Coordinates of C-alpha atoms and ligand atoms in Angstrom, one line a residue:
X265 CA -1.4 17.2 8.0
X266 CA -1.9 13.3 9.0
X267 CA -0.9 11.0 6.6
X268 CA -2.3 7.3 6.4
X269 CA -0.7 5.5 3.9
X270 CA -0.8 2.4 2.2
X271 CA 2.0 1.0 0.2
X272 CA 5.3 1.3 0.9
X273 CA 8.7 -0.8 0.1
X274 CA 10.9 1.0 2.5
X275 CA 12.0 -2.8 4.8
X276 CA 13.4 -3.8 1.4
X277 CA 15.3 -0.8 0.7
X278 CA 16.5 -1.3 4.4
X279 CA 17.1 -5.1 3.5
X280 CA 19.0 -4.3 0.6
X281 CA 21.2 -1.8 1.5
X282 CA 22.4 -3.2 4.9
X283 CA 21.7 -0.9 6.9
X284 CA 22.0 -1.3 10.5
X285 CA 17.9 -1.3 12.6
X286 CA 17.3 2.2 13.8
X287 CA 18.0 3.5 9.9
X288 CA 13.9 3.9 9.7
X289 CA 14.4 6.5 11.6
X290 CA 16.8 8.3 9.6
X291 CA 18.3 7.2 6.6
X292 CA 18.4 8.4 2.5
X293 CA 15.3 6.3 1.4
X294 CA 12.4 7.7 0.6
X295 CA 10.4 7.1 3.7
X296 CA 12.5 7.8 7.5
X297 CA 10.5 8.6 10.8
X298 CA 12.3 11.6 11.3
X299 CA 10.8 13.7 7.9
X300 CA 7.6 11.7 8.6
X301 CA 7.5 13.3 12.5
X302 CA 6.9 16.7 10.9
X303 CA 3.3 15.8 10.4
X304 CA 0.3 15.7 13.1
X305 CA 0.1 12.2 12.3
X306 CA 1.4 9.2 10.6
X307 CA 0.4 5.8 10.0
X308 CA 1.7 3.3 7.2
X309 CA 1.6 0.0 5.6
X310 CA 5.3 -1.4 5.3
X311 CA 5.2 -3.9 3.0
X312 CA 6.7 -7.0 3.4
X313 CA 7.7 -8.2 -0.5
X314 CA 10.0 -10.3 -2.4
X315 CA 9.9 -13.5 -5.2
X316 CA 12.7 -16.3 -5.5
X317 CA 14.1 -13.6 -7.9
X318 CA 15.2 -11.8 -4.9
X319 CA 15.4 -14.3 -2.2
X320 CA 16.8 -17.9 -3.3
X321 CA 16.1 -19.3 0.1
X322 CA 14.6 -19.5 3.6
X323 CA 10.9 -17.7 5.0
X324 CA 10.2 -14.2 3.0
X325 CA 7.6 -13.6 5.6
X326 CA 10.4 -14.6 8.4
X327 CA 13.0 -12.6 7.3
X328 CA 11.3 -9.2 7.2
X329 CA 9.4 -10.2 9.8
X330 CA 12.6 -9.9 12.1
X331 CA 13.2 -6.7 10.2
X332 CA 10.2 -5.3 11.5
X333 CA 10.4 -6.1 14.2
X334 CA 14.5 -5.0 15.3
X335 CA 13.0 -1.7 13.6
X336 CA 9.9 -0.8 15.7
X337 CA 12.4 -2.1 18.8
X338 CA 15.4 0.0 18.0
X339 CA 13.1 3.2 17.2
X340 CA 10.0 2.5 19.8
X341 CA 10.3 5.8 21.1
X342 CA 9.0 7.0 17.2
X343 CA 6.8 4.1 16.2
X344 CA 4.1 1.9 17.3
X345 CA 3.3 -1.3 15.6
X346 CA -0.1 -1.4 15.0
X347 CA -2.7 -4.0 14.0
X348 CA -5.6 -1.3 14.2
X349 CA -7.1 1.7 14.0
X350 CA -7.9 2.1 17.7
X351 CA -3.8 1.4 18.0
X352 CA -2.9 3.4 15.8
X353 CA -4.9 6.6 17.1
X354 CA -3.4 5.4 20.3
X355 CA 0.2 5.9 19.1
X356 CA -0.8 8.9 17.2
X357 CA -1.8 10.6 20.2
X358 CA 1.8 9.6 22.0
X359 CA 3.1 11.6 19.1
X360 CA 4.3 7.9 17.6
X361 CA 4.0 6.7 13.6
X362 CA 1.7 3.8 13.3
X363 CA 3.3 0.6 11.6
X364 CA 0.9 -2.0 9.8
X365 CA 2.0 -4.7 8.1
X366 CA 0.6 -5.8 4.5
X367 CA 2.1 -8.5 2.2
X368 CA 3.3 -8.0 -1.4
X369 CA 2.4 -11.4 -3.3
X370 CA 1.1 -14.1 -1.7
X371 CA 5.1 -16.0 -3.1
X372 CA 5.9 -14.2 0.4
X373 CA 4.0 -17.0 2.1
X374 CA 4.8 -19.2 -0.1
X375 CA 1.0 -19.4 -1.4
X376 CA 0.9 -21.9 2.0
X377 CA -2.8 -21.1 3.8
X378 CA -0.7 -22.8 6.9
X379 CA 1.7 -19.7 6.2
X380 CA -0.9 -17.1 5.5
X381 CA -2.7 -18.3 9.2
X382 CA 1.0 -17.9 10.6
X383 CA 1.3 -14.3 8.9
X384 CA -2.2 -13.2 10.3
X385 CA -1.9 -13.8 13.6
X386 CA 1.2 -12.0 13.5
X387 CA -0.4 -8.7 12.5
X388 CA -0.6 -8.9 9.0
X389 CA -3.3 -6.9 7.9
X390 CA -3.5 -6.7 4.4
X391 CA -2.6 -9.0 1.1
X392 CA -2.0 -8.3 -2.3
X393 CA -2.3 -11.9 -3.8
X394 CA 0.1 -10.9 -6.2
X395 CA 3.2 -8.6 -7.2
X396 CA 4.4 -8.3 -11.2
X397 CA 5.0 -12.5 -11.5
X398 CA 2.4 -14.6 -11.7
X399 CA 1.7 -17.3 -9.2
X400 CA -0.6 -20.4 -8.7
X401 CA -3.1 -18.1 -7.3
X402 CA -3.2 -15.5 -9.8
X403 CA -2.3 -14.1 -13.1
X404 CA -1.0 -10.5 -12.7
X405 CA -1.2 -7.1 -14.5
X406 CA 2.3 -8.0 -16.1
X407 CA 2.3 -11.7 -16.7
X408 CA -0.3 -14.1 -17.4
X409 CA -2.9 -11.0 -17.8
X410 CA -6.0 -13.0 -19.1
X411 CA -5.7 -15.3 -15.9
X412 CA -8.0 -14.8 -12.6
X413 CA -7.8 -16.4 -9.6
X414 CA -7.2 -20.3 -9.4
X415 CA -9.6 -22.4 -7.9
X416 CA -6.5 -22.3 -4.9
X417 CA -6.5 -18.8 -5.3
X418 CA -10.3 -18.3 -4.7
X419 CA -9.2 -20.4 -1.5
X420 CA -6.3 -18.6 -0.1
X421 CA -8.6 -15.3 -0.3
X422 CA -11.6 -16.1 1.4
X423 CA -9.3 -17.4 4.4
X424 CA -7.2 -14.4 4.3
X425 CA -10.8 -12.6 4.9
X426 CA -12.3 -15.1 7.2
X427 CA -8.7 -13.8 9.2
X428 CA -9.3 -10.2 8.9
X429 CA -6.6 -9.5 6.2
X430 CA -7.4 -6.9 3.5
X431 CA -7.3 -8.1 0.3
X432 CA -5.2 -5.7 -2.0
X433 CA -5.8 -5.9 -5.9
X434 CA -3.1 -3.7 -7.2
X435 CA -1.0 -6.1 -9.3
X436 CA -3.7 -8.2 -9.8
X437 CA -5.2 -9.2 -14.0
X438 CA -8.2 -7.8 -14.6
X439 CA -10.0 -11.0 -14.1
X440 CA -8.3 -11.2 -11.3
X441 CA -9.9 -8.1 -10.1
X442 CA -12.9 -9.1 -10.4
X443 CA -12.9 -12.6 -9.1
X444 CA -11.7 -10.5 -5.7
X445 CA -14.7 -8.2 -6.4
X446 CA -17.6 -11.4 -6.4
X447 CA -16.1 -13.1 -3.4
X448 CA -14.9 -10.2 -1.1
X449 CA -17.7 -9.8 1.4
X450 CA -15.9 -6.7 3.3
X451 CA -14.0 -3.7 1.5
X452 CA -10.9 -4.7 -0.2
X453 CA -8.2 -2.3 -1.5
X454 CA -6.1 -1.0 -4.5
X455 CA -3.3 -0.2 -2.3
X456 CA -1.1 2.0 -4.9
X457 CA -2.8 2.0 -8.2
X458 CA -4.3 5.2 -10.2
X459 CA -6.5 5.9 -12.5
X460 CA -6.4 3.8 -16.1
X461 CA -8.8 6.7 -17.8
X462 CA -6.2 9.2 -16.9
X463 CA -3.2 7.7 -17.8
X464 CA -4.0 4.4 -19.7
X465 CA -1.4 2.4 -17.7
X466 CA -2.2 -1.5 -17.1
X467 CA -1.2 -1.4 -13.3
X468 CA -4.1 1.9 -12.7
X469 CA -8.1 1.2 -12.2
X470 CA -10.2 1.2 -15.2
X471 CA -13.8 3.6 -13.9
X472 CA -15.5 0.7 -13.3
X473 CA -12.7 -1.0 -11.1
X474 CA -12.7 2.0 -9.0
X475 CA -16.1 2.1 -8.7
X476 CA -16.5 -1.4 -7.3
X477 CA -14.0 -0.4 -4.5
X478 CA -16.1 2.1 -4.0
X479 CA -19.6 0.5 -3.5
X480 CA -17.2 -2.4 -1.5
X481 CA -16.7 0.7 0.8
X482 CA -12.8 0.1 0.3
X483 CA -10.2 2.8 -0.9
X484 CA -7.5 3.2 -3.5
X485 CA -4.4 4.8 -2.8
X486 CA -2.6 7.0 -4.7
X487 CA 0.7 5.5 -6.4
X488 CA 3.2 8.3 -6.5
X489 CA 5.5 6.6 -9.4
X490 CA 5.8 8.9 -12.2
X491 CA 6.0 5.5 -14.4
X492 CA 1.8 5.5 -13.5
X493 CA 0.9 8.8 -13.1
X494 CA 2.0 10.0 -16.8
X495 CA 4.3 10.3 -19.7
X496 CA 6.6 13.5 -20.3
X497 CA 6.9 15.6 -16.8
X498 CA 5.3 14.3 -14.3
X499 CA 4.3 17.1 -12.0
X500 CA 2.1 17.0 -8.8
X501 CA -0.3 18.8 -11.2
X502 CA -0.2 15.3 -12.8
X503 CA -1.0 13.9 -9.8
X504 CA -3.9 15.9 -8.9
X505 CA -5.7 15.1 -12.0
X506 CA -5.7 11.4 -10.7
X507 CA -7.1 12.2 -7.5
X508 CA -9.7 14.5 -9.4
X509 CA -10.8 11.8 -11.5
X510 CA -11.4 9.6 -8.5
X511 CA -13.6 12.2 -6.7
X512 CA -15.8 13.0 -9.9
X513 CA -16.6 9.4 -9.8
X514 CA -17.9 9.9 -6.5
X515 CA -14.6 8.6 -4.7
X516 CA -14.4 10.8 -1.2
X517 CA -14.5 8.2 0.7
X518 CA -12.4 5.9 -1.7
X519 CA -9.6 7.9 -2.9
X520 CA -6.6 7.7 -0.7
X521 CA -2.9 7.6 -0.6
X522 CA -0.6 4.7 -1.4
X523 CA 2.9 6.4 -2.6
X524 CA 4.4 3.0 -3.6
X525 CA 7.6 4.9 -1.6
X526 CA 11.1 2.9 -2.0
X527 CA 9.4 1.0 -4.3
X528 CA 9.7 3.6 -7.2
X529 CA 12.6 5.3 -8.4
X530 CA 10.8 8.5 -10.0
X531 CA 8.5 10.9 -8.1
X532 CA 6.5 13.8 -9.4
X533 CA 9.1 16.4 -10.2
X534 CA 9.8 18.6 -6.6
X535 CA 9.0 15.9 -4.5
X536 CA 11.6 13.8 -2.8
X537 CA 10.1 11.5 -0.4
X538 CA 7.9 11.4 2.4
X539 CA 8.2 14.6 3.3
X540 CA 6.9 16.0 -0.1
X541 CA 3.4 14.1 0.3
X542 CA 2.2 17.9 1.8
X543 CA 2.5 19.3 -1.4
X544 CA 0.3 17.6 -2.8
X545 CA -2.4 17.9 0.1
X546 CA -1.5 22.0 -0.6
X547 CA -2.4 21.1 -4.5
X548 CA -5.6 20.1 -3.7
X549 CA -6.1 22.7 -1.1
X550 CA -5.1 25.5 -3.3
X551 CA -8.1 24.1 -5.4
X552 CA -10.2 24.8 -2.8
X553 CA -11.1 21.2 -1.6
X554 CA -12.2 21.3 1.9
X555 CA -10.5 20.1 5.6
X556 CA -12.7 17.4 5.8
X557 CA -12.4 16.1 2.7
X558 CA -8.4 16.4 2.3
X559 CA -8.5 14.5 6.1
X560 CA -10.3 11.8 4.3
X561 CA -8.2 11.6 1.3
X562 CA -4.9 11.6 3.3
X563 CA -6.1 9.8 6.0
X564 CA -9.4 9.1 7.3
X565 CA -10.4 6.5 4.5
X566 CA -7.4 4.3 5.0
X567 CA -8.2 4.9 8.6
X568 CA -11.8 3.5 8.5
X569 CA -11.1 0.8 6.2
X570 CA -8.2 -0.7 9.0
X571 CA -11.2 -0.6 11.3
X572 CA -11.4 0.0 15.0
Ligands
ZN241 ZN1 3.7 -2.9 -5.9

């Protein structure tokens, strides 16, 4: 299978645990280019997220900036950094992952539009305004959830557009949401959020969220954290019934993946990480969904919405 995915917190687990550059290629996280270079193809987001909470001091942005970076150089016979789709297929067909970057809060810049112009020229490619804390931009899905974007806010997203950057909903309030939805003139993204009508969680996509992506022509990717899929045992059954949900509201070309990897600590039971992502393709297969649809699901949506 080829995998395009598009949330994953796998620099801050290698941040965190101090390991030394070269551990994306093989380490005990959840994501490591080795399992990942079983498939026909790979390409993901890494996310580049903290708050103050985590990191008193100093440029978020910067610091796993140079993480990125000391990773694509010390394993740049397994990885590409990418800024498109054109590069990405490019690396693909060296038999290379494709590494984009996105942004996890807009507290990683600092909520600076100096900053954000900095981070998009550096190959940022895609922006959730928010993470769980709310900031002067936005009001999240776990604090301040009756707040949409600031008049700043409303600001910060148009430039990150104007600049090519992807805006990403997934923490965002509701209102929030939907202030994204009126002024995004391109498809925008839930990167890693399910579906609300399937499990009524407030970080998944109420119908008519997901249908606004939609008709945007964006995607929503599949968030592989037990914590959003379900309650009880959370099996890639579970899973399924997400994805299902997204395609009888005419989501083919919407529903992708966005595993939320090293950012979760509980996946569907019998799946362990990166590798594991095939069962669920199997799942679907086994239901009798067809090639081109599953290549869509698992990667061509995320692939058209990065562009050429
Ligand atoms: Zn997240």
């Amino acid at each position: 299978m080829k995998l395009f995915d598009g949330h994953c917190d796998t620099l801050l687990g290698l941040l965190f645990s101090k390991r030394e550059p070269g551990a994306l290629y093989r380490s005990d996280l959840h994501v490591d280019l080795e399992r990942a270079s079983a498939m026909e193809g790979y390409a993901q987001f890494f996310a580049f997220f903290g708050t103050r909470d985590f990191f008193r001091e100093g440029d978020i942005f910067e610091r796993f900036h140079a993480r990125f970076l000391a990773e694509m150089e010390a394993c740049r016979e397994h990885v590409r950094f990418c800024r498109t789709g054109t590069e990405a297929d490019a690396a693909i067909a060296e038999g290379k992952a494709a590494a984009f970057i996105s942004v996890e809060g807009a507290e990683v810049l600092d909520c600076d539009p100096a900053r954000l112009e900095k981070a998009a020229d550096l190959g940022m490619r895609s922006l959730c305004l928010s993470w769980n804390r709310a900031n002067e931009i936005c009001g999240t899905n776990a604090e301040d959830p009756d707040r949409g974007l600031s008049l700043k806010g409303r600001e910060f997203a148009r430039l990150a557009e104007e600049r090519g950057v992807l805006l990403d909903v997934s923490h965002l309030s509701d209102p929030g949401f939907w202030d994204v939805e009126k002024l995004a003139r391109g498809p925008f993204a839930a990167s890693h959020s399910n579906s609300r009508a399937v499990f009524g969680h407030r970080r998944n996509l109420t119908d008519d969220m997901f249908r606004a992506i939609r008709d945007h022509g964006g995607v929503a990717g599949l968030n592989l954290y037990a914590a959003f899929l379900g309650e009880g045992e959370v099996t890639i059954e579970t899973a399924v019934r997400h994805i299902e949900h997204f395609l009888d509201l005419g989501g083919e070309k919407t529903v992708a993946m966005g595993g939320d990897l090293d950012g979760c600590d509980t996946l569907p039971r019998g799946m362990r990480g990166i590798q594991d992502v095939c069962l669920l393709e199997q799942a679907l297969e086994d239901r009798g969904y067809d090639r081109p649809l599953l290549d869509d699901i698992f990667f061509g949506n995320w692939r058209r919405v990065v562009g050429d």
